[in-house]
C-alpha positions in Angstrom: -38.0 47.3 59.0 -37.2 44.2 60.9 -38.6 40.6 61.2 -37.7 37.2 61.9 -36.2 34.6 59.4 -39.2 32.3 57.9 -40.8 29.9 60.4 -39.3 31.7 63.7 -41.2 33.4 66.2 -40.2 36.6 66.6 -39.0 36.4 70.4 -37.1 38.9 71.4 -33.1 38.7 73.2 -33.1 39.5 76.4 -29.2 39.9 78.4 -26.6 37.0 78.0 -27.6 36.0 74.3 -26.0 36.3 71.4 -28.7 37.9 67.9 -27.8 37.1 64.4 -28.8 39.5 61.8 -28.9 39.8 58.0 -29.2 43.2 55.7 -29.8 41.8 53.0 -29.8 44.7 50.5 -26.2 45.3 52.0 -25.0 41.1 51.6 -24.2 42.2 55.3 -24.6 39.4 57.8 -23.7 40.1 61.6 -24.2 39.7 65.8 -25.3 41.5 68.5 -24.0 40.5 72.0 -25.8 41.3 75.0 -23.8 40.4 78.5 -25.6 41.5 81.7 -25.9 39.0 85.1 -22.9 36.2 83.1 -20.6 39.3 83.0 -21.4 40.2 86.6 -21.1 36.8 87.8 -17.6 35.8 85.8 -16.2 39.3 87.0 -17.7 38.9 90.1 -15.3 35.8 91.7 -12.2 38.2 91.0 -11.0 40.8 92.7 -10.6 42.7 89.5 -9.6 46.7 89.3 -12.0 48.5 87.1 -10.0 49.1 84.5 -9.2 45.1 84.6 -13.0 44.4 84.6 -13.3 46.9 81.8 -11.0 45.5 79.5 -11.8 41.2 80.4 -15.6 42.8 79.8 -14.6 43.6 76.2 -12.7 40.2 75.5 -15.7 38.2 77.1 -18.0 40.6 74.2 -15.6 39.5 70.7 -15.4 36.2 72.3 -19.0 35.6 72.4 -19.5 37.6 69.1 -16.7 35.4 67.4 -17.2 31.7 69.1 -21.3 32.0 68.5 -20.3 31.2 64.7 -18.9 27.9 65.1 -21.4 25.4 63.3 -19.7 22.3 65.1 -18.9 20.9 68.8 -15.9 22.4 69.9 -14.4 25.7 71.5 -13.4 28.7 70.8 -10.8 30.5 72.6 -8.7 33.8 72.9 -6.2 34.9 74.6 -3.7 37.5 75.0 -0.3 38.0 76.4 1.7 41.5 76.5 3.8 43.6 78.9 1.2 45.7 79.5 -0.1 45.9 83.0 -2.7 43.2 82.0 0.1 40.3 80.9 -2.7 37.7 80.1 -6.3 37.3 79.6 -8.1 33.8 78.5 -11.5 33.5 77.4 -12.9 30.5 76.3 -16.1 29.9 74.4 -17.4 26.0 74.2 -20.4 25.4 72.1 -23.1 26.1 71.7 -23.3 28.6 74.7 -20.8 27.9 77.3 -17.9 31.1 78.6 -15.3 31.3 81.2 -12.6 33.9 81.5 -10.3 35.4 83.8 -7.3 38.0 83.7 -3.8 38.2 84.9 -2.7 41.2 86.1 0.0 43.1 88.3 -1.5 45.2 90.6 0.5 48.2 91.5 0.7 48.7 87.6 -2.8 48.5 87.1 -2.8 50.8 90.6 -0.1 53.1 88.5 -2.0 53.2 85.7 -5.3 53.9 87.3 -4.1 57.0 89.0 -2.3 58.7 85.8 -5.5 58.2 84.3 -3.7 55.8 81.8 -5.7 52.6 82.3 -7.6 52.5 78.8 -7.6 49.2 77.1 -4.2 49.7 74.9 -2.6 51.5 77.8 -2.9 48.0 80.0 -2.7 45.6 77.4 1.0 47.4 76.0 2.9 45.2 73.1 2.5 41.4 72.7 -0.1 39.1 70.4 -3.7 38.4 70.3 -4.4 34.5 69.4 -7.8 33.5 68.2 -7.8 29.4 68.4 -10.5 27.3 67.3 -10.2 23.6 68.4 -12.2 21.1 67.1 -11.4 18.8 69.8 -11.9 14.6 69.1 -8.1 14.5 68.0 -8.7 17.3 65.1 -6.4 20.1 64.2 -6.3 23.2 66.0 -6.9 26.6 63.9 -5.3 29.4 65.2 -4.7 33.5 64.1 -2.6 35.8 65.6 -2.6 39.2 65.7 -0.2 41.8 67.1 -1.0 44.4 70.3 1.1 47.4 69.8 -0.8 49.9 71.9 -3.7 49.3 69.4 -7.9 47.9 71.3 -9.5 44.4 71.0 -11.8 45.9 68.2 -8.4 47.0 66.0 -6.9 43.6 66.7 -10.0 42.1 65.9 -10.1 44.3 62.7 -6.6 43.0 62.1 -7.2 39.4 62.3 -10.0 39.5 60.1 -8.6 41.2 57.3 -5.0 39.1 58.1 -6.7 35.8 58.4 -10.1 35.4 57.7 -10.1 38.1 54.5 -13.8 38.8 55.4 -14.7 42.7 55.5 -15.8 42.8 58.9 -16.6 45.9 61.4 -16.7 45.6 65.2 -17.8 48.0 68.5 -17.5 46.7 72.2 -18.7 48.5 75.1 -18.5 47.9 78.7 -20.3 49.8 81.5 -20.7 49.4 85.6 -23.6 50.8 86.3 -24.4 51.6 90.0 -28.0 51.7 90.8 -30.5 49.9 94.2 -30.9 46.5 95.0 -34.4 45.2 96.1 -33.3 46.4 99.9 -32.6 49.8 98.7 -28.9 49.0 99.5 -26.4 50.4 96.6 -25.1 48.0 94.4 -23.1 47.9 91.2 -23.3 46.0 88.2 -21.0 45.4 84.7 -22.7 45.5 81.6 -21.4 44.6 78.0 -22.3 45.0 74.8 -21.2 44.2 71.5 -22.1 44.4 67.3 -20.4 43.2 64.1 -20.8 43.7 60.4 -19.4 41.2 57.6 -19.4 41.9 54.4 -20.6 38.5 52.4 -22.1 39.1 49.0 -23.1 36.0 47.1 -22.9 37.9 43.9 -19.3 36.3 42.2 -18.8 39.7 40.4 -18.7 41.5 44.2 -16.8 38.3 45.2 -13.8 39.3 43.2 -14.2 43.3 43.4 -14.3 42.0 47.7 -11.1 39.9 47.1 -8.8 42.2 44.6 -5.6 42.8 45.7 -4.7 46.1 45.9 -1.5 45.5 44.0 -4.2 45.1 41.2 -6.1 47.7 41.3 -6.3 50.5 38.5 -4.1 53.0 39.3 -5.2 55.9 41.6 -7.5 53.7 43.3 -8.0 53.8 46.8 -6.2 51.0 48.9 -7.2 50.2 52.0 -7.9 46.6 52.3 -11.3 46.7 52.4 -14.0 47.2 49.3 -15.7 50.2 48.0 -18.8 48.2 47.3 -21.6 51.3 47.9 -23.0 48.6 50.4 -20.4 47.9 52.2 -19.6 51.6 53.0 -23.1 52.1 53.9 -23.1 49.0 56.3 -20.2 49.6 58.4 -20.2 53.2 58.1 -23.7 52.8 60.0 -22.1 49.9 62.9 -19.3 52.8 63.1 -22.0 55.0 64.5 -23.3 53.1 67.7 -22.4 54.8 70.5 -21.3 53.3 73.8 -24.3 53.5 76.0 -26.2 51.8 73.3 -24.3 48.9 73.6 -24.9 48.8 77.6 -28.3 50.5 78.1 -30.6 47.3 79.5 -33.6 49.9 77.5 -32.2 49.1 74.7 -32.2 45.6 73.5 -30.4 44.0 70.6 -33.9 44.4 68.1 -34.4 48.1 68.7 -30.4 48.7 67.8 -30.6 47.3 65.0 -33.9 48.9 64.0 -31.7 52.2 64.8 -29.0 51.0 62.4 -30.5 49.7 59.3 -34.4 50.6 59.7 -34.3 51.6 55.7 -32.8 48.9 54.4 -34.6 46.1 56.6 -33.1 43.9 58.6 -33.7 40.4 59.4 -32.9 38.7 63.0 -32.8 35.1 63.5 -33.3 33.0 66.7 -31.0 34.5 69.5 -28.4 31.9 71.4 -28.9 32.1 75.1 -24.8 32.3 77.1 -24.7 30.9 79.9 -21.8 31.2 82.6 -20.6 27.6 82.8 -16.5 26.3 83.6 -15.7 23.1 82.7 -13.9 21.9 85.2 -14.0 19.2 87.9 -12.8 17.5 90.5 -12.2 14.3 88.5 -10.2 16.7 85.2 -8.1 17.7 88.0 -6.9 14.8 89.9 -6.1 12.9 86.6 -3.5 16.2 86.3 -2.3 15.5 89.4 -1.9 11.5 88.6 0.4 13.0 86.3 3.1 14.1 88.9 5.3 12.3 90.8 5.2 11.6 94.4 7.7 13.9 95.5 6.4 16.5 93.3 2.8 16.2 94.9 4.9 16.6 98.3 5.9 19.6 97.0 2.4 21.0 96.3 1.7 19.8 99.9 0.3 22.9 102.4 -0.9 22.0 105.5 -1.4 17.7 104.4 -3.1 18.4 101.3 -2.7 19.6 98.2 -5.3 22.7 97.2 -5.8 23.6 93.6 -8.0 26.9 92.5 -9.5 26.8 89.3 -8.0 30.0 87.6 -11.7 30.8 85.5 -14.2 30.0 88.6 -12.1 30.1 91.7 -13.3 26.5 92.5 -11.0 25.1 95.2 -10.2 21.5 94.8 -8.5 19.5 97.7 -6.8 16.5 97.6 -5.0 14.3 99.7 -1.4 14.0 98.6 -1.2 10.2 99.2 -3.6 9.2 96.1 -4.0 12.4 93.3 -7.7 11.7 93.3 -8.4 11.4 97.3 -10.4 13.7 99.6 -8.1 15.2 101.8 
């Protein structure tokens, strides 16, 4: 059974949306993200190798799942920094729905990894850390959680984050696929798709909350200790999510509602209003000019090439041209 929350119409979530849901008999809540044109546009602005596109696609899907939970105006930022062929990824989610992303990589190292068949996400990430930052803006303090990257996937790193920082039992599945088909004129085209599903154990019963939060050191002798509760409802919820296959998350014919029905129809699942995601960068000519105005005249002269300063946004690849004599003047 699948139904809409009270007072809401039942409008199916399409591509580039996040769909919140609840499985009340299991005290479970979560979200499903499906990315299509947005992901294709973000990746299409950069000449990323296929393996880098897949990795960044996972990071974008993960950020959409996590950032869409914010209930206030602000930003959620995912950033990786590591010694792998992909040394840096930044994905920026600005509430309520704007996303941008980019990756920095060593082209030769990525090509070698792809040629050797060692270009899976953990191979590309290498060793380093994943930082998840919540920035409320308006001069308020940031909150940041950092977990290690040590040959593990983004899924694994996210699980570590929730276990260490949030202490909320969480399961996440991510998938990215490149689809090859024909455009309306019959030409061959490549399109990127991504999807993800997250489930969390959020019991309302005080007894079950206490059981969930019990420190393993206080557990009875002989009890299992995996950093997660052995509550039957949570075992069932995360076991079902663990069965999700990659193609179910990326197939355009399997919508978010259909996926949730497959997983939770025996228990019943309630969906809420989907959130539409936007491919939108926060850069502007005014912001770049403000940064340039902070440099001295000599520093701006060092940046000058052929009589102008050209600044390219790493996220959206927009190029801004400036007169070096006036930080904000047209070249």
